[in-house]
Amino acid sequence: MTVSQWGIKVPKSKGESFRRYLLANGDWCPNLKPISNGEYLVFPTVSESITLPDELADCDCDIKKYEFESRAAVREPARHELIGGIAIMQDDDVSEAEYLLKSRPSIHTVLHCESPVFGEYRIKKFRVLAGKETTRTSYIEYNNRFTIDLAVAYFSARLANERQRVLRLMKDGERVLDMVTGVGPFPIALSKKASVIYAGDINPGAVELLCENLRINRTDNVIPMLADALDLSGVLPPHSFDRIIMNLPMTSTAFLETAFSLAKKGGVIHYYTLQSEKGEMLPLLRGFTAGKIDERVVRSYSPTQHHAVYDIVCE
Ligand code: SAM
């Protein structure tokens, strides 16, 4: 029997290390057979949003739907989102959760998401359906390892490529500020080029996980701060940052004035927001700077809104 599933084409020489990488990230579809195609192998993946390891960053690794042969006539587990060893199911179904746990060896816990994102800390409520009683797991993104706790602090793997885009824009030695850092995915990704990164969050649980992640990744140029982004201009030197990250899409508009007071002339602010129309925030941003402003869609958020980023040059 063949099954139509997302697949990724990688050179055969990288096949074994990529297979292990997919397995470790829980992105592998164990019940489908990889396809051998000349110089390439096509691996079946659980979704289309796969973060490539550095060694494949320059390869022409196509992700699209392929027809894979089934290893056995096993039924597909229920729909779920994977983060590290945790699967999150929308359905509150214990027997499906048990089946999912058995069919994916990399999963240690299946959670049911019981609320939308809420509160200042932007977290959700979860209930354990199967496996280990925890909301904590380990997640690898572009060779960086993160300890996350979904019930304690916000984390989304969906911005993995966006973090790499910002890293590519950076010059060596930049001074960076992440005003709403969560468990630290931006600072840890950007630390490779920065001289120093100040990383703040109002959630003590997030800052604790940030410190743990700095330790795990042996990152020694990030200064964690338990701080309200609104207060930063009273604490940090004015006009002293080459780059400022503001990823709190619902409310970061409130921090714009602070961000502009902290950015150097010629520095860049990456301002993330939710919007319904292209260019929606431009009139507001033009009130702060006459510098160049580039706008990009990061991902779609709902049928009417998308997550956008404005790269703003401060003047
Ligand atoms: N930048 C991180 C990322 O990309 O994963 C986290 C983004 S999350 C959407 C927003 C974060 O802002 C949360 O961790 C929340 O605790 C934090 N936050 C909310 N209000 C804040 C404030 N006034 N000052 C500092 N951090 C705040």
Coordinates of C-alpha atoms and ligand atoms in Angstrom, one line a residue:
M1 CA 0.0 0.0 0.0
T2 CA 1.3 3.5 -0.8
V3 CA 0.6 6.6 1.3
S4 CA 0.9 10.2 0.3
Q5 CA 3.0 12.0 2.9
W6 CA 5.5 14.9 3.3
G7 CA 9.0 13.8 2.4
I8 CA 12.4 15.5 2.2
K9 CA 15.0 14.7 -0.4
V10 CA 18.6 14.6 0.8
P11 CA 21.9 13.5 -0.8
K12 CA 22.6 9.8 0.0
S13 CA 26.0 10.7 1.5
K14 CA 24.1 12.6 4.3
G15 CA 21.3 10.0 4.6
E16 CA 22.3 8.2 7.8
S17 CA 23.1 11.3 9.8
F18 CA 19.8 12.9 8.6
R19 CA 17.8 9.8 9.5
R20 CA 19.2 10.0 13.1
Y21 CA 18.5 13.7 13.2
L22 CA 14.8 13.2 12.1
L23 CA 14.4 10.4 14.7
A24 CA 15.9 12.6 17.5
N25 CA 13.5 15.4 16.7
G26 CA 10.5 13.1 16.4
D27 CA 10.0 14.2 12.7
W28 CA 10.4 10.6 11.3
C29 CA 7.4 8.6 10.0
P30 CA 8.4 5.1 11.2
N31 CA 5.8 3.2 9.3
L32 CA 6.8 4.5 5.8
K33 CA 9.8 3.3 3.8
P34 CA 12.3 5.9 2.5
I35 CA 12.6 6.1 -1.3
S36 CA 15.9 5.5 -3.0
N37 CA 16.2 7.8 -6.0
G38 CA 19.6 7.9 -7.8
E39 CA 21.9 10.1 -5.8
Y40 CA 19.2 10.9 -3.3
L41 CA 17.1 9.4 -0.5
V42 CA 13.6 10.7 0.2
F43 CA 12.7 10.5 3.9
P44 CA 9.0 10.5 5.1
T45 CA 8.4 13.3 7.6
V46 CA 5.5 14.0 10.0
S47 CA 5.0 17.5 8.6
E48 CA 6.3 20.0 6.0
S49 CA 7.9 22.3 8.6
I50 CA 11.2 20.5 9.2
T51 CA 14.2 22.5 10.5
L52 CA 17.3 21.4 8.5
P53 CA 20.5 20.6 10.3
D54 CA 23.4 23.0 9.5
E55 CA 25.1 20.4 7.3
L56 CA 22.2 20.5 4.9
A57 CA 21.6 24.2 5.0
D58 CA 23.1 24.7 1.5
C59 CA 21.6 21.5 -0.1
D60 CA 18.7 21.6 -2.5
C61 CA 16.5 19.6 0.0
D62 CA 13.0 19.7 -1.5
I63 CA 10.1 19.2 1.0
K64 CA 6.9 18.1 -0.8
K65 CA 4.4 15.3 -0.9
Y66 CA 5.6 11.9 -2.1
E67 CA 4.0 8.4 -2.4
F68 CA 5.7 6.2 0.2
E69 CA 5.3 2.4 0.6
S70 CA 3.9 1.4 4.0
R71 CA 6.1 -0.9 6.1
A72 CA 3.0 -2.6 7.4
A73 CA -0.7 -2.0 7.4
V74 CA -0.6 0.1 10.5
R75 CA -3.1 2.9 11.1
E76 CA -2.0 6.5 11.4
P77 CA -2.0 7.9 14.9
A78 CA -4.3 10.9 15.6
R79 CA -3.2 14.3 14.4
H80 CA -0.7 16.0 16.8
E81 CA 2.0 18.6 17.0
L82 CA 5.4 17.4 18.1
I83 CA 7.9 19.4 20.2
G84 CA 10.9 17.3 21.2
G85 CA 9.6 14.2 23.0
I86 CA 6.1 15.7 23.6
A87 CA 3.1 15.2 21.3
I88 CA 0.2 17.6 21.7
M89 CA -3.2 16.3 20.6
Q90 CA -6.2 18.6 20.0
D91 CA -8.6 15.6 20.9
D92 CA -9.0 14.6 24.6
D93 CA -8.7 10.9 23.7
V94 CA -6.7 8.7 26.1
S95 CA -6.8 5.5 23.9
E96 CA -5.6 7.5 20.8
A97 CA -2.9 9.0 23.0
E98 CA -1.7 5.5 24.2
Y99 CA -1.6 4.4 20.5
L100 CA 0.4 7.4 19.5
L101 CA 2.8 6.8 22.3
K102 CA 3.4 3.2 21.2
S103 CA 3.8 4.0 17.6
R104 CA 6.4 6.8 18.0
P105 CA 9.4 5.7 20.1
S106 CA 10.8 9.2 20.3
I107 CA 7.6 10.4 22.2
H108 CA 7.7 10.3 26.0
T109 CA 4.5 12.2 26.7
V110 CA 1.2 12.9 25.0
L111 CA -0.6 16.1 26.1
H112 CA -4.0 17.5 25.5
C113 CA -4.1 21.2 25.0
E114 CA -6.9 22.6 27.2
S115 CA -6.8 26.3 26.5
P116 CA -5.7 28.9 24.0
V117 CA -2.6 31.0 24.7
F118 CA -3.5 33.1 27.7
G119 CA -2.1 35.8 30.1
E120 CA 1.1 37.9 30.1
Y121 CA 3.3 34.8 29.9
R122 CA 1.6 33.6 26.7
I123 CA 1.4 29.9 27.8
K124 CA -1.4 27.3 27.5
K125 CA -2.9 24.8 29.9
F126 CA -2.2 21.1 29.3
R127 CA -3.3 17.7 30.6
V128 CA -1.2 14.6 30.3
L129 CA -3.1 11.9 28.4
A130 CA -0.3 9.3 28.1
G131 CA 3.3 8.6 29.1
K132 CA 5.5 10.5 31.5
E133 CA 3.7 13.1 33.8
T134 CA 5.5 16.1 32.5
T135 CA 5.3 19.2 30.3
R136 CA 9.1 19.5 30.1
T137 CA 11.1 18.2 27.2
S138 CA 14.3 18.7 25.2
Y139 CA 14.2 20.2 21.7
I140 CA 16.9 20.7 19.1
E141 CA 16.8 23.6 16.7
Y142 CA 19.7 24.1 14.3
N143 CA 22.2 22.3 16.6
N144 CA 21.1 24.3 19.6
R145 CA 19.5 22.3 22.4
F146 CA 16.6 23.8 24.5
T147 CA 15.0 22.6 27.7
I148 CA 11.4 23.8 27.5
D149 CA 8.4 23.5 29.8
L150 CA 5.2 24.1 27.9
A151 CA 3.2 24.8 31.1
V152 CA 5.8 27.3 32.4
A153 CA 7.0 29.4 29.5
Y154 CA 6.2 30.1 25.9
F155 CA 8.0 28.2 23.2
S156 CA 7.3 27.8 19.5
A157 CA 9.4 25.9 17.0
R158 CA 7.7 27.7 14.1
L159 CA 10.1 30.6 14.2
A160 CA 13.2 28.4 13.8
N161 CA 13.8 29.7 10.2
E162 CA 13.1 33.2 11.2
R163 CA 15.8 33.1 13.9
Q164 CA 18.3 31.9 11.3
R165 CA 17.2 34.7 8.9
V166 CA 18.0 37.3 11.6
L167 CA 21.4 35.5 12.3
R168 CA 22.3 35.8 8.6
L169 CA 21.5 39.6 8.7
M170 CA 23.9 40.1 11.6
K171 CA 27.5 41.4 11.5
D172 CA 30.0 40.0 13.9
G173 CA 30.3 41.8 17.2
E174 CA 26.8 43.3 17.3
R175 CA 25.2 44.3 20.6
V176 CA 21.8 42.8 20.7
L177 CA 18.7 43.1 22.9
D178 CA 15.8 40.6 23.0
M179 CA 13.1 42.4 25.0
V180 CA 10.8 39.4 25.4
T181 CA 13.0 36.4 25.2
G182 CA 11.0 33.4 26.6
V183 CA 13.4 30.4 27.1
G184 CA 16.0 32.1 24.9
P185 CA 15.7 30.8 21.3
F186 CA 16.6 34.1 19.7
P187 CA 19.6 34.9 21.9
I188 CA 21.1 31.4 21.7
A189 CA 20.8 31.4 17.9
L190 CA 22.2 34.9 17.6
S191 CA 25.0 34.5 20.2
K192 CA 27.2 33.0 17.4
K193 CA 27.8 36.5 16.0
A194 CA 26.9 38.9 18.8
S195 CA 29.5 40.4 21.2
V196 CA 26.8 40.6 23.9
I197 CA 23.0 39.9 24.1
Y198 CA 20.8 41.3 26.8
A199 CA 17.8 38.9 27.1
G200 CA 14.8 39.9 29.3
D201 CA 11.4 38.4 30.2
I202 CA 8.8 39.2 32.8
N203 CA 8.2 35.4 33.5
P204 CA 10.6 34.1 36.2
G205 CA 10.0 30.5 34.9
A206 CA 11.1 31.6 31.4
V207 CA 14.3 33.3 32.8
E208 CA 15.1 30.1 34.8
L209 CA 14.8 28.0 31.6
L210 CA 16.8 30.6 29.7
C211 CA 19.7 30.2 32.2
E212 CA 19.5 26.4 31.9
N213 CA 19.6 26.7 28.1
L214 CA 22.6 29.0 28.2
R215 CA 24.3 26.4 30.4
I216 CA 23.4 23.5 28.1
N217 CA 24.6 25.4 25.0
R218 CA 27.7 26.8 26.7
T219 CA 26.7 30.3 25.7
D220 CA 28.6 32.9 27.6
N221 CA 27.7 36.2 26.0
V222 CA 24.0 36.4 27.0
I223 CA 22.9 38.5 30.0
P224 CA 19.6 37.2 31.4
M225 CA 17.3 39.7 32.9
L226 CA 14.0 39.2 34.8
A227 CA 12.5 42.5 33.6
D228 CA 9.5 44.2 32.2
A229 CA 10.3 45.3 28.7
L230 CA 8.7 48.7 29.5
D231 CA 11.3 49.4 32.2
L232 CA 14.4 48.7 30.1
S233 CA 15.1 52.3 29.1
G234 CA 15.6 53.1 32.7
V235 CA 18.1 50.3 33.1
L236 CA 20.1 50.0 29.9
P237 CA 22.3 52.7 28.2
P238 CA 20.3 54.7 25.6
H239 CA 21.1 54.2 21.9
S240 CA 23.5 51.3 22.6
F241 CA 22.1 48.4 20.6
D242 CA 22.8 47.4 17.0
R243 CA 19.8 45.0 16.9
I244 CA 16.6 44.6 19.0
I245 CA 14.2 41.7 18.9
M246 CA 10.5 42.2 19.9
N247 CA 8.6 39.0 19.4
L248 CA 5.4 39.5 21.4
P249 CA 3.0 39.9 18.5
M250 CA -0.2 40.8 20.4
T251 CA 1.3 43.7 22.5
S252 CA 4.8 44.6 21.5
T253 CA 3.5 47.9 20.1
A254 CA 3.6 49.2 23.7
F255 CA 7.4 48.6 23.7
L256 CA 8.2 50.5 20.5
E257 CA 9.1 53.7 22.2
T258 CA 11.5 51.9 24.6
A259 CA 13.0 50.0 21.6
F260 CA 13.7 53.2 19.7
S261 CA 15.3 54.8 22.7
L262 CA 17.7 51.9 23.1
A263 CA 18.6 51.3 19.4
K264 CA 21.7 52.9 17.9
K265 CA 21.4 55.2 14.9
G266 CA 21.5 52.8 12.0
G267 CA 20.5 49.9 14.3
V268 CA 17.7 47.5 13.4
I269 CA 14.6 46.6 15.3
H270 CA 12.8 43.4 14.4
Y271 CA 9.2 44.1 15.3
Y272 CA 6.8 41.1 15.2
T273 CA 3.1 41.7 15.0
L274 CA -0.2 40.1 14.1
Q275 CA -2.0 41.9 11.2
S276 CA -4.8 41.4 8.7
E277 CA -3.3 43.5 5.9
K278 CA 0.1 44.1 4.4
G279 CA 1.6 47.4 5.6
E280 CA -0.9 47.8 8.4
M281 CA 1.7 49.0 10.9
L282 CA 3.7 51.3 8.5
P283 CA 1.8 54.5 9.5
L284 CA 2.6 53.8 13.2
L285 CA 6.2 53.0 12.5
R286 CA 6.7 56.1 10.3
G287 CA 6.0 58.1 13.4
F288 CA 9.3 56.8 14.9
T289 CA 11.7 56.7 12.0
A290 CA 12.3 57.8 8.4
G291 CA 14.7 54.9 8.0
K292 CA 14.2 51.9 5.7
I293 CA 11.5 49.5 6.7
D294 CA 11.2 46.0 5.2
E295 CA 8.1 43.8 5.9
R296 CA 7.8 40.0 5.7
V297 CA 5.1 37.5 6.4
V298 CA 6.5 35.0 9.0
R299 CA 3.5 32.6 8.9
S300 CA -0.2 32.6 8.7
Y301 CA -1.9 32.8 12.1
S302 CA -5.7 32.5 11.5
P303 CA -7.9 32.8 8.4
T304 CA -7.8 36.6 8.7
Q305 CA -4.5 37.3 10.3
H306 CA -0.8 36.7 9.7
H307 CA 2.3 36.9 11.9
A308 CA 4.5 39.6 10.3
V309 CA 7.9 41.0 11.0
Y310 CA 9.0 44.6 10.2
D311 CA 12.8 45.1 10.0
I312 CA 13.2 48.7 10.9
V313 CA 16.3 50.8 10.5
C314 CA 16.5 53.5 13.1
E315 CA 17.5 57.0 12.1
Ligands
SAM1 N1 10.9 35.6 21.9 C1 10.5 34.3 22.5 C2 10.3 33.3 21.3 O1 10.4 33.7 20.2 O2 10.1 32.1 21.7 C3 9.3 34.4 23.3 C4 8.1 35.0 22.6 S1 6.6 34.9 23.6 C5 5.4 35.2 22.3 C6 6.6 36.4 24.4 C7 7.3 36.5 25.8 O3 7.1 37.8 26.3 C8 6.8 35.5 26.8 O4 7.8 34.7 27.3 C9 6.3 36.5 28.0 O5 6.5 36.0 29.3 C10 7.1 37.7 27.7 N2 6.5 39.0 28.1 C11 5.2 39.3 28.1 N3 5.0 40.6 28.6 C12 6.3 41.0 28.9 C13 6.8 42.3 29.4 N4 6.0 43.3 29.7 N5 8.1 42.4 29.5 C14 9.0 41.3 29.2 N6 8.5 40.1 28.8 C15 7.2 40.0 28.6

